[in-house]
mmCIF file of C-alpha atoms and ligand atoms in Angstrom:
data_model
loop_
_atom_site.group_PDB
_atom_site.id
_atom_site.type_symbol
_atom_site.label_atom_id
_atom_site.label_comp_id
_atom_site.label_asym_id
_atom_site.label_seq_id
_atom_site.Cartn_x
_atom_site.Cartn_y
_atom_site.Cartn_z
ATOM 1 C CA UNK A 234 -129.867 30.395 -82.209
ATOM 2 C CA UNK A 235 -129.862 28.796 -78.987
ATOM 3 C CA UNK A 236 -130.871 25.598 -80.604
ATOM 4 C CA UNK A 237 -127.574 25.515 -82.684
ATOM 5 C CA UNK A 238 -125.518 25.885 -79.691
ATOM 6 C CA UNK A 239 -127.130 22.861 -78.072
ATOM 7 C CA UNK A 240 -125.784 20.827 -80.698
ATOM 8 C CA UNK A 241 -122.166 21.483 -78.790
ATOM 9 C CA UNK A 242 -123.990 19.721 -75.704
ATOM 10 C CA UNK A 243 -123.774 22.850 -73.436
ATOM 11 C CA UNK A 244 -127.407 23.546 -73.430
ATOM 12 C CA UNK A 245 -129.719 20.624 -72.023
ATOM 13 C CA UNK A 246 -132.884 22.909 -71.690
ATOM 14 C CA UNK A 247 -134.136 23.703 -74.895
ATOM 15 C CA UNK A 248 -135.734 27.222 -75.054
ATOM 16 C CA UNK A 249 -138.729 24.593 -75.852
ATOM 17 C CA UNK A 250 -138.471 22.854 -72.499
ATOM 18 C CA UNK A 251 -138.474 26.159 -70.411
ATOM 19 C CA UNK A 252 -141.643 27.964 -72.128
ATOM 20 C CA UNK A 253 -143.263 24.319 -71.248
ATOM 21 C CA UNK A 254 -141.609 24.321 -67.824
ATOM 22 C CA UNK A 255 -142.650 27.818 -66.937
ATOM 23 C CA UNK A 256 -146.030 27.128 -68.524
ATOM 24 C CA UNK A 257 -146.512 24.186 -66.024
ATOM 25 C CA UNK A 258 -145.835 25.920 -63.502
ATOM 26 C CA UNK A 259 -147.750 28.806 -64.038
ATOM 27 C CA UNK A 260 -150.836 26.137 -64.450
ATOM 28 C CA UNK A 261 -150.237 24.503 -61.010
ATOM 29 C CA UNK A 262 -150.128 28.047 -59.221
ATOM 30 C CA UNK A 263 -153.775 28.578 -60.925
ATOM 31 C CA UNK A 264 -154.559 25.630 -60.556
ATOM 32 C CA UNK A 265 -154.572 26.149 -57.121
ATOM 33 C CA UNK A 266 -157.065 29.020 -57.014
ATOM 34 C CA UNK A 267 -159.214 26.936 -59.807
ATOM 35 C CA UNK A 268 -161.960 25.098 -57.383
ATOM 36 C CA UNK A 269 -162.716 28.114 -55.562
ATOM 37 C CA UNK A 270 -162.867 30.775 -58.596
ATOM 38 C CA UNK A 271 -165.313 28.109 -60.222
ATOM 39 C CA UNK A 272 -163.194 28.060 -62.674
ATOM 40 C CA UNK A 273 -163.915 24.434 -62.858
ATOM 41 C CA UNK A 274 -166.956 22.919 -64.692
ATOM 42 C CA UNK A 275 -168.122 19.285 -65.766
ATOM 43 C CA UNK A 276 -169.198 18.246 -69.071
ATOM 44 C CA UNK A 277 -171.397 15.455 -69.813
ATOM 45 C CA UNK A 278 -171.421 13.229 -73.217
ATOM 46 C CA UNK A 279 -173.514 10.461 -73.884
ATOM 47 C CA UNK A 280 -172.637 6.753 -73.956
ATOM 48 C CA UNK A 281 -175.740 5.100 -76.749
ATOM 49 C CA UNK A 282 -176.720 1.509 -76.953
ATOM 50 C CA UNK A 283 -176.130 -0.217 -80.064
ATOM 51 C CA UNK A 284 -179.064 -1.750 -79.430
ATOM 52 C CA UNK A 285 -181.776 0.205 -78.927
ATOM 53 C CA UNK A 286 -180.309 4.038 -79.653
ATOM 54 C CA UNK A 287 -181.027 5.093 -75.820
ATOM 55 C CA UNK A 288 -178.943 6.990 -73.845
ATOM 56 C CA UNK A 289 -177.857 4.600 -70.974
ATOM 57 C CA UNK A 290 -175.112 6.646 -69.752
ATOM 58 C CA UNK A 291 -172.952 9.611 -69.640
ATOM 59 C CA UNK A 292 -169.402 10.632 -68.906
ATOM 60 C CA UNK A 293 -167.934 13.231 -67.146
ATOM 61 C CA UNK A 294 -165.678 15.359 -68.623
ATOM 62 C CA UNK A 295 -163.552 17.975 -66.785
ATOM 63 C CA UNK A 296 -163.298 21.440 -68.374
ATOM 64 C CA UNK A 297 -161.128 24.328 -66.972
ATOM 65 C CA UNK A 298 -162.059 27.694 -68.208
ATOM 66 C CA UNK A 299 -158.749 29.957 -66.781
ATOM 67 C CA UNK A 300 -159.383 33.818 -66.597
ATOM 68 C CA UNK A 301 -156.719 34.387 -68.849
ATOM 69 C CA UNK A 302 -155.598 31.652 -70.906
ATOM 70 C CA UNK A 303 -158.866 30.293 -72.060
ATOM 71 C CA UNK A 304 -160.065 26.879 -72.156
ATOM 72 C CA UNK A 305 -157.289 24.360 -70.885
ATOM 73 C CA UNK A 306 -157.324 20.858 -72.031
ATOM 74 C CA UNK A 307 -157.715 18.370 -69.347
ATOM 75 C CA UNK A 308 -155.341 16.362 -71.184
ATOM 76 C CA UNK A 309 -152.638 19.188 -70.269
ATOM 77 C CA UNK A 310 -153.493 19.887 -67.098
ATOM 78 C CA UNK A 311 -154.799 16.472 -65.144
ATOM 79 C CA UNK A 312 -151.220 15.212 -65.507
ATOM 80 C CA UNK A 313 -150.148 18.583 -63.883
ATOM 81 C CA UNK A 314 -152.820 18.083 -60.926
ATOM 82 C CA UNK A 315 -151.486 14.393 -60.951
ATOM 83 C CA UNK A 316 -147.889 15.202 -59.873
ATOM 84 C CA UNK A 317 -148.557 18.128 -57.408
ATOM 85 C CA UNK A 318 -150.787 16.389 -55.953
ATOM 86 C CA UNK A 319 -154.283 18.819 -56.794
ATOM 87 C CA UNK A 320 -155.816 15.772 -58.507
ATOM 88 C CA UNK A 321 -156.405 14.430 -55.031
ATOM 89 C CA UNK A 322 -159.002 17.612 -54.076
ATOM 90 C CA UNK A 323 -159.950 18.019 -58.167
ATOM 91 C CA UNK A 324 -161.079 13.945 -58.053
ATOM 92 C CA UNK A 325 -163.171 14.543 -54.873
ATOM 93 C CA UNK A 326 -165.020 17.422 -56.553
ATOM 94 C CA UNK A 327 -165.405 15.732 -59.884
ATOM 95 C CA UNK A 328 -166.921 13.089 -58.000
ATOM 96 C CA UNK A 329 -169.373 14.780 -55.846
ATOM 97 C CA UNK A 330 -170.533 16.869 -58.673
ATOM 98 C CA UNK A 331 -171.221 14.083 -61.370
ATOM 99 C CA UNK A 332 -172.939 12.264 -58.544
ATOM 100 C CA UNK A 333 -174.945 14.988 -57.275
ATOM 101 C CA UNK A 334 -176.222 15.885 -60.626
ATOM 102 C CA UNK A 335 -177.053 12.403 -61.641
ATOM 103 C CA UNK A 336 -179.217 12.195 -58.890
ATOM 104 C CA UNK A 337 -180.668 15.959 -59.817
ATOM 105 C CA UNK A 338 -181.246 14.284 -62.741
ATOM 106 C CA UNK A 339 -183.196 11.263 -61.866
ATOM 107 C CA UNK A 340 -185.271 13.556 -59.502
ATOM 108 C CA UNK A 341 -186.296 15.335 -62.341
ATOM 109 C CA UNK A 342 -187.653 12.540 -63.515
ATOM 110 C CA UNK A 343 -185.046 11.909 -66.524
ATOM 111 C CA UNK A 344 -184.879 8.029 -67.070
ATOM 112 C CA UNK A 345 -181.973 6.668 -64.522
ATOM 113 C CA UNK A 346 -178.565 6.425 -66.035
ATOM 114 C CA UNK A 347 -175.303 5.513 -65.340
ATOM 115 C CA UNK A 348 -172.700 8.211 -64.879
ATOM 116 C CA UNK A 349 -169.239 6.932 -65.440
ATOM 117 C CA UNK A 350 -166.530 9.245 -64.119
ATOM 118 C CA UNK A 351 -162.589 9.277 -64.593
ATOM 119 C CA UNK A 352 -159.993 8.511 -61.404
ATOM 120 C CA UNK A 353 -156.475 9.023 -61.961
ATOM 121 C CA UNK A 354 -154.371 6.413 -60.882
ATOM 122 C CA UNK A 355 -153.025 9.147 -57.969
ATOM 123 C CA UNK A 356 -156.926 8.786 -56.759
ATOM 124 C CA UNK A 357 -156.969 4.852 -57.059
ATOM 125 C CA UNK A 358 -153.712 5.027 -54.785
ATOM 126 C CA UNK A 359 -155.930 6.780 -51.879
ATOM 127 C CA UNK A 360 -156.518 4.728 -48.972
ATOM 128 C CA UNK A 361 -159.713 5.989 -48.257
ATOM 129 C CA UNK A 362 -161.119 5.537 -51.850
ATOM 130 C CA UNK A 363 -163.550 3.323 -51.077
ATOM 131 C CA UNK A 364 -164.846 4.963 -48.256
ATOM 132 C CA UNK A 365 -164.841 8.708 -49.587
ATOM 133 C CA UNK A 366 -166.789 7.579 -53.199
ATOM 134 C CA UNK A 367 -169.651 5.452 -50.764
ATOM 135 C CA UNK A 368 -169.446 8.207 -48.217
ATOM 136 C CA UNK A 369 -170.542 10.776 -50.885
ATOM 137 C CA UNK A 370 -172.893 7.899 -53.062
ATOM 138 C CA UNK A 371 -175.036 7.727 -49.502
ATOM 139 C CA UNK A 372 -174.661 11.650 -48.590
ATOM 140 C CA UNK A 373 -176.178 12.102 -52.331
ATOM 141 C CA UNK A 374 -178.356 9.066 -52.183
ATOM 142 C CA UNK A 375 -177.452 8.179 -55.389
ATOM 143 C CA UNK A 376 -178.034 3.888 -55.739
ATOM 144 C CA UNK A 377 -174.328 2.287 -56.152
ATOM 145 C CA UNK A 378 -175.260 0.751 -59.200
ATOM 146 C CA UNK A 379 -175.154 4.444 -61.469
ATOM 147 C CA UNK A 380 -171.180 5.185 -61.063
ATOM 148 C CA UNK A 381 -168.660 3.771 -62.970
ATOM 149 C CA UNK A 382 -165.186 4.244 -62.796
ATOM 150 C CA UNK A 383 -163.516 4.616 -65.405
ATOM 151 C CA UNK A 384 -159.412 3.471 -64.995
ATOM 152 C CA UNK A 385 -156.534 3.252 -67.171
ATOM 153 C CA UNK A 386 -154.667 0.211 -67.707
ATOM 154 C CA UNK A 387 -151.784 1.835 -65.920
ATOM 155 C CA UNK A 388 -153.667 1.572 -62.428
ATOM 156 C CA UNK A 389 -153.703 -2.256 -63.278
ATOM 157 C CA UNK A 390 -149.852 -2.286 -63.420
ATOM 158 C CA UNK A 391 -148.859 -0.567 -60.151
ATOM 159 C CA UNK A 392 -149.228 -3.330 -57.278
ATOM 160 C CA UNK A 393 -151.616 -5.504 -58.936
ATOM 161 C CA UNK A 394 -152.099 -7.423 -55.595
ATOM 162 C CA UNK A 395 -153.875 -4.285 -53.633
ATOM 163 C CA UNK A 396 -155.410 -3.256 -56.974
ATOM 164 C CA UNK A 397 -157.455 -6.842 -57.444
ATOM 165 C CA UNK A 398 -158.403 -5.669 -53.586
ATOM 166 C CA UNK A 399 -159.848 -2.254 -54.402
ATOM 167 C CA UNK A 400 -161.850 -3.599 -57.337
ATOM 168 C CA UNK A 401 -162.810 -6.359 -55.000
ATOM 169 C CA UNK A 402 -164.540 -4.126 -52.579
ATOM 170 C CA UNK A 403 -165.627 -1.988 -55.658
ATOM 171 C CA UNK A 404 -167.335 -4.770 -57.360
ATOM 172 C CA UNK A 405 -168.530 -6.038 -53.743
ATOM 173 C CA UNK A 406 -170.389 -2.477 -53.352
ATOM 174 C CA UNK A 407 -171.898 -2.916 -56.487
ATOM 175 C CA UNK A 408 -169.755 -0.162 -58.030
ATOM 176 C CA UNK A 409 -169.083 -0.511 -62.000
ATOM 177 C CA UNK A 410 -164.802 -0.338 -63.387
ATOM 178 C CA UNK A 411 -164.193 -0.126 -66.782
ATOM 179 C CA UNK A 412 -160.956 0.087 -68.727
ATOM 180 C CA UNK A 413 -160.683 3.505 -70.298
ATOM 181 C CA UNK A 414 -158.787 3.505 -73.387
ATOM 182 C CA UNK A 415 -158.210 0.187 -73.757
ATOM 183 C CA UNK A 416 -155.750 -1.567 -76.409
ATOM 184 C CA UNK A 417 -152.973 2.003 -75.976
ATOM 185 C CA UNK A 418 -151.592 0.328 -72.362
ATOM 186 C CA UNK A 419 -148.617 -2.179 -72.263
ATOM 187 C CA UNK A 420 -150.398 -4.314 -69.137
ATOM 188 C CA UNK A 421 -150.514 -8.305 -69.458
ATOM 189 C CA UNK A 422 -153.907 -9.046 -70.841
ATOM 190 C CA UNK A 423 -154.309 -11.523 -67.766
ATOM 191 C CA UNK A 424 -155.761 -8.561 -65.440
ATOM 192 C CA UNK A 425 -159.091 -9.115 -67.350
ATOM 193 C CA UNK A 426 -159.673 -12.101 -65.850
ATOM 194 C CA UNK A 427 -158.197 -11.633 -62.301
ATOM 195 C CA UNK A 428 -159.703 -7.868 -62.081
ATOM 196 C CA UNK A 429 -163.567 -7.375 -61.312
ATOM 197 C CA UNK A 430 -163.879 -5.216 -64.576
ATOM 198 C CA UNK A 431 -167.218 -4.502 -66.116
ATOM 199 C CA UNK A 432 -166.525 -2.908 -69.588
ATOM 200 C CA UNK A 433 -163.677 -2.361 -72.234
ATOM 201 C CA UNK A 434 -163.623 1.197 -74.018
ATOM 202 C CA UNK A 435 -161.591 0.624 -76.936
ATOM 203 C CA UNK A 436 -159.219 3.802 -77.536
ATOM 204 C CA UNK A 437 -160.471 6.508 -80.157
ATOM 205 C CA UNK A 438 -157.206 5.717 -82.109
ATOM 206 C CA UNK A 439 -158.623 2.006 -83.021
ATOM 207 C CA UNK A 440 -162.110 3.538 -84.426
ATOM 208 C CA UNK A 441 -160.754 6.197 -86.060
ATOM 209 C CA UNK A 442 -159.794 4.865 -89.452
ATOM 210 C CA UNK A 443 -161.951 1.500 -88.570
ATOM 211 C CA UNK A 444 -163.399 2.493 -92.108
ATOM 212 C CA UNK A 445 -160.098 2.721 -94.041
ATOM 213 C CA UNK A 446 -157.728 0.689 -91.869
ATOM 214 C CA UNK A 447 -158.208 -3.352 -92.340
ATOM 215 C CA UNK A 448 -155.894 -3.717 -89.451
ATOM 216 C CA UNK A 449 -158.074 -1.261 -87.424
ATOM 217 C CA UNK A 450 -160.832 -3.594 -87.530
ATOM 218 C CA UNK A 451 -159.551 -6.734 -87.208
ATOM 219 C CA UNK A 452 -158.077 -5.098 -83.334
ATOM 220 C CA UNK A 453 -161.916 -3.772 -83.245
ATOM 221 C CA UNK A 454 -163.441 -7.019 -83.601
ATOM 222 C CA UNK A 455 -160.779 -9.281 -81.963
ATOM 223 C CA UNK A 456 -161.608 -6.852 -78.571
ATOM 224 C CA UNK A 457 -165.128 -7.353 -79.074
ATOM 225 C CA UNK A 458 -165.099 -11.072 -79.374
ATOM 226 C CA UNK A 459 -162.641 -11.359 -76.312
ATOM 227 C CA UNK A 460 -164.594 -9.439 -74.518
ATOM 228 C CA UNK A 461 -167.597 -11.130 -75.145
ATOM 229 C CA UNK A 462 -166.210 -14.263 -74.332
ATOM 230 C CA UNK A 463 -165.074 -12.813 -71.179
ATOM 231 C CA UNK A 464 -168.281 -11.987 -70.184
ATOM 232 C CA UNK A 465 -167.430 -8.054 -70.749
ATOM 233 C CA UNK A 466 -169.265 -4.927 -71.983
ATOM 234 C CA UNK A 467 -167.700 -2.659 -74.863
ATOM 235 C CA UNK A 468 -168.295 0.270 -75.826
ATOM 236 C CA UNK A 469 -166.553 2.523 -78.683
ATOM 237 C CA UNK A 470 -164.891 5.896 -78.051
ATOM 238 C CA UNK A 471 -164.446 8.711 -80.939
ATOM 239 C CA UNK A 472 -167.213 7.308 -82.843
ATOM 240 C CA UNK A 473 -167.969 10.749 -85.469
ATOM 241 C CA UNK A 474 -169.523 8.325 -88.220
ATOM 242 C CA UNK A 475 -172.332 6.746 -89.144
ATOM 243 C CA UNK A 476 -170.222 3.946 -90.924
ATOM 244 C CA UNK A 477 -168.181 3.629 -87.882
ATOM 245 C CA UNK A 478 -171.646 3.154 -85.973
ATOM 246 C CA UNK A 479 -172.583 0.462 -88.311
ATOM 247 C CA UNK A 480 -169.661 -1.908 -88.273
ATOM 248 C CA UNK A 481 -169.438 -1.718 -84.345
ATOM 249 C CA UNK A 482 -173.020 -2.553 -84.531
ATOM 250 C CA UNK A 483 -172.242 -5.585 -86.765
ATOM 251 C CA UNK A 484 -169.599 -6.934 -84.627
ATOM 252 C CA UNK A 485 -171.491 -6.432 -81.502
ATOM 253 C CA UNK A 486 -169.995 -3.467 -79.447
ATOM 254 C CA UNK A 487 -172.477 -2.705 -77.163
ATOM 255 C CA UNK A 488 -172.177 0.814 -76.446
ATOM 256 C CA UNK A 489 -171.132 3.896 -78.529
ATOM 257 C CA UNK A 490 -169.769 7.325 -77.565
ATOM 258 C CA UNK A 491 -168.252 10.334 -79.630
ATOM 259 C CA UNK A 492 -169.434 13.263 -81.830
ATOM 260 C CA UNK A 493 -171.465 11.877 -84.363
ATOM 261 C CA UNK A 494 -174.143 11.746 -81.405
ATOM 262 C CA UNK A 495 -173.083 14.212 -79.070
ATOM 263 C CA UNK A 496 -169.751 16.555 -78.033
ATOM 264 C CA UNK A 497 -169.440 16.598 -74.131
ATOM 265 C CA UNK A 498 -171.580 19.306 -73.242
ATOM 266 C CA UNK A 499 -172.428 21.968 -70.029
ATOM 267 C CA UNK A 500 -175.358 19.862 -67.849
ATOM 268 C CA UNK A 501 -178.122 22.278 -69.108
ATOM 269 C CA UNK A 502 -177.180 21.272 -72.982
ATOM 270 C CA UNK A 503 -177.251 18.307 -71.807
ATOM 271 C CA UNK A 504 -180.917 17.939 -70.895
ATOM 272 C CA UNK A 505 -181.844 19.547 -73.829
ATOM 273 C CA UNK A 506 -179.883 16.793 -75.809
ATOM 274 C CA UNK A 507 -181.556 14.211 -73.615
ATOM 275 C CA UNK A 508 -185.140 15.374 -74.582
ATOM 276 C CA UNK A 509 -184.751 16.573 -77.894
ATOM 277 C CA UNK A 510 -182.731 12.581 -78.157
ATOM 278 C CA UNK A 511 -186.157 10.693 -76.428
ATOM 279 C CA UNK A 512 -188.135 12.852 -79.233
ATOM 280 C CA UNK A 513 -186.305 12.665 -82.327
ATOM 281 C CA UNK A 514 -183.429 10.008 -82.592
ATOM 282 C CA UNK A 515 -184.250 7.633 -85.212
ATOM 283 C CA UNK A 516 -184.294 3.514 -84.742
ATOM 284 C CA UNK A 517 -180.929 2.239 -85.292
ATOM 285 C CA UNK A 518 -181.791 0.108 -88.377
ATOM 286 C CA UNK A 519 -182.643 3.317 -90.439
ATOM 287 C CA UNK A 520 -178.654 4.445 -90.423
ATOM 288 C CA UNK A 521 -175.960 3.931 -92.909
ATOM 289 C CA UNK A 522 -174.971 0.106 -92.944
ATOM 290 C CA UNK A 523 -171.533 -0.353 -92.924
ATOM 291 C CA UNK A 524 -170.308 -1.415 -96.700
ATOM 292 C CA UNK A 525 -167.015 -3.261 -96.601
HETATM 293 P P1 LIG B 785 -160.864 10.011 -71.952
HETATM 294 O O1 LIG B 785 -161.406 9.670 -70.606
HETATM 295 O O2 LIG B 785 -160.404 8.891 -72.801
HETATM 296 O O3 LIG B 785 -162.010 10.860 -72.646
HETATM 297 C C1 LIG B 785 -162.314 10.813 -73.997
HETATM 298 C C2 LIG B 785 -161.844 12.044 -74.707
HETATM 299 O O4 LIG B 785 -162.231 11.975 -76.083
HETATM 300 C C3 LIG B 785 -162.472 13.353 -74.195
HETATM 301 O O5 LIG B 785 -161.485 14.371 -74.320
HETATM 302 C C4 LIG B 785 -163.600 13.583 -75.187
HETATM 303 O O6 LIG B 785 -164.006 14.933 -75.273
HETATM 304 C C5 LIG B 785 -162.966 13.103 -76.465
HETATM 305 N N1 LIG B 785 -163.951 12.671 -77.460
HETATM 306 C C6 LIG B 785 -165.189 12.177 -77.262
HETATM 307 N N2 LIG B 785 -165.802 11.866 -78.428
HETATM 308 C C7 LIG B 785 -164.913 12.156 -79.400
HETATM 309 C C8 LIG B 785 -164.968 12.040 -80.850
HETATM 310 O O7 LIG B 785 -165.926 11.603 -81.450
HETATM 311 N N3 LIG B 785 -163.830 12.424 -81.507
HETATM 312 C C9 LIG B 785 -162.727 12.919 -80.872
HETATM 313 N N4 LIG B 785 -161.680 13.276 -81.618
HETATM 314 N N5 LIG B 785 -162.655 13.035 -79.518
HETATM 315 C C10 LIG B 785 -163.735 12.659 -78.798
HETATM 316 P P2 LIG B 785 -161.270 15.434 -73.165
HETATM 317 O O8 LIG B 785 -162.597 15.819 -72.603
HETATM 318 O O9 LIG B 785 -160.392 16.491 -73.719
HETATM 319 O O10 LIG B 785 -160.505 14.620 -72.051
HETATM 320 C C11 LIG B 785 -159.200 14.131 -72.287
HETATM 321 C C12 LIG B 785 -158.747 13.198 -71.197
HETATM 322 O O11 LIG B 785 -158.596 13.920 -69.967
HETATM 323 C C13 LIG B 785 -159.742 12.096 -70.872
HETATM 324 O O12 LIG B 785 -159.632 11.045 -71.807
HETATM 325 C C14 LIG B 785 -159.305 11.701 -69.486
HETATM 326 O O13 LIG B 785 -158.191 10.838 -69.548
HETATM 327 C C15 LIG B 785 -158.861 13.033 -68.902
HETATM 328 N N6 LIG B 785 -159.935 13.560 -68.053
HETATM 329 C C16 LIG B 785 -161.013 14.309 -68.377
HETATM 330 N N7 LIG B 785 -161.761 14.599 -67.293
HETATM 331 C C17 LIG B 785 -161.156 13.984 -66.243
HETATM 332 C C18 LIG B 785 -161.447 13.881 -64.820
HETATM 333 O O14 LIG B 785 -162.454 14.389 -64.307
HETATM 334 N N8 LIG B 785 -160.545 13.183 -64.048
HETATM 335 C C19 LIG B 785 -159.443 12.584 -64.601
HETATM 336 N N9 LIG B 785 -158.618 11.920 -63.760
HETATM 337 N N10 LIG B 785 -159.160 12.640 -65.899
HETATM 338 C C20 LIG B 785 -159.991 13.333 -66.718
HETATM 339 MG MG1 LIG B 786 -162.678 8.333 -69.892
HETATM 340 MG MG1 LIG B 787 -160.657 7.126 -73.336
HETATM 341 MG MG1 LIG B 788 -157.726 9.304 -72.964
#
């Protein structure tokens, strides 16, 4: 009804547009209340070596469970805590709690493993980054060496000058960066070699159909080999497949992440994941092979 009026260009908010508009905002005011309800809870998935099957590494995933609505996506609501601000206080949290129970972690006597954690590029923009992430590494006494940070390509483009800086300092306190869904950005590929970056995740939407898709792999393997030559790490989101597994493995991706090991799960899952993984998970070499 409305819609067909809106062809007559009087209506520029779509009935669409509102329920989204009022949704948002409904979202921030919660949003608000979130940290202190508990609302807010981390997630952990594991990052696999290609090489050996261990679990090197986890990330943390942010999961909102809202009173009412249910589980929201943080792919709905980060960009909502992005522009009002929230993501500033949500970051520090994330932070502090994927640190805090990495070190938990190694205390209990789980092997030591890297915990890479998300920063929006609102966070990167803080001037007292550097400061607040070793502030809380040394309150936590977590070793520099287990956090990566995991950045889009769209940090890379905004003042590239004070950007090389951060990662400077970063890489100069022995703190990991890797490009987080890498190949989907429209950056210059020449930040790789001015930027202190550590590892390339190449974007779900490349592994996918990697099976299927000839032009999928041919991306899949030309980021591997540049990388390589680079002198970078890769690793493989959205992996679900055992012949997905086996043609990263042939082409030499490093690392592997994505449901056909593990969904993100709650930190107590996840040590029963780790142990039943260090028990059961079978070499490498006795998967599928990829065919093709
Ligand atoms: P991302 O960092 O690229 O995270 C990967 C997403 O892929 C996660 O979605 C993960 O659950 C999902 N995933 C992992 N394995 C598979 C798989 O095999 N198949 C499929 N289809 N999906 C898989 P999630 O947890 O919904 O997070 C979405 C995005 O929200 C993240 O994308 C990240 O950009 C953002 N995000 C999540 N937590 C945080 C956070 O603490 N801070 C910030 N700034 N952003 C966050
Ligand atoms: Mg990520
Ligand atoms: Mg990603
Ligand atoms: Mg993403």
């Amino acid at each position: 009804r409305v819609k067909n009026d809106s062809r007559n260009g009087f209506h520029f908010v779509t009935p669409e547009m509102q329920l989204s508009a009022s949704r948002n905002l409904q979202l921030e005011n919660a949003l608000r209340h979130a940290l202190k309800r508990n609302e807010l809870q981390l997630y952990y998935q594991p990052q696999i070596s290609t090489s050996n099957g261990q679990i090197i590494g986890a990330e943390a995933l942010l999961r909102w469970h809202h009173p009412e609505l249910g589980m929201i996506s943080p792919a709905e609501f980060i960009p909502i805590a992005e522009s009002s601000g929230q993501i500033i206080e949500i970051g520090e949290w994330v932070l502090r709690t994927a640190i805090r129970q990495t070190k938990n972690w190694m205390d209990d006597g789980f092997t030591p493993m890297i915990i890479a954690v998300n920063l929006s590029v609102v966070q990167f923009r803080q001037k007292n980054l550097l400061t607040l992430i070793t502030d809380i590494l040394a309150e936590v006494q977590l070793p520099n060496e287990y956090l990566e940070l995991e950045l889009t390509e769209a940090v890379t483009m905004h003042d590239p000058e004070s950007v090389i800086n951060v990662m400077n300092t970063f890489h100069e306190q022995g703190i990991r960066m890797s490009i987080d869904d890498f190949g989907t950005g429209y950056s210059s590929l020449s930040y790789l070699k001015k930027f202190k970056v550590y590892k390339l995740k190449i974007d779900q939407s490349f592994i996918r159909d990697i099976s299927n898709d000839p032009d999928d792999r041919a991306i899949v393997s030309a980021i591997i080999d540049m990388a390589s030559n680079l002198g970078l790490q890769t690793i493989a989101e959205g992996v679900e497949t055992a012949e997905q597994l086996a043609f990263l493995r042939l082409h030499g991706c490093h690392e592997v992440q994505g449901y056909y090991f593990s969904k993100p799960l709650p930190s107590v899952e996840f040590e029963q994941f780790r142990h039943n993984h260090d028990l059961t998970s079978p070499p490498l070499n006795q998967q599928a092979d990829f065919e093709g």
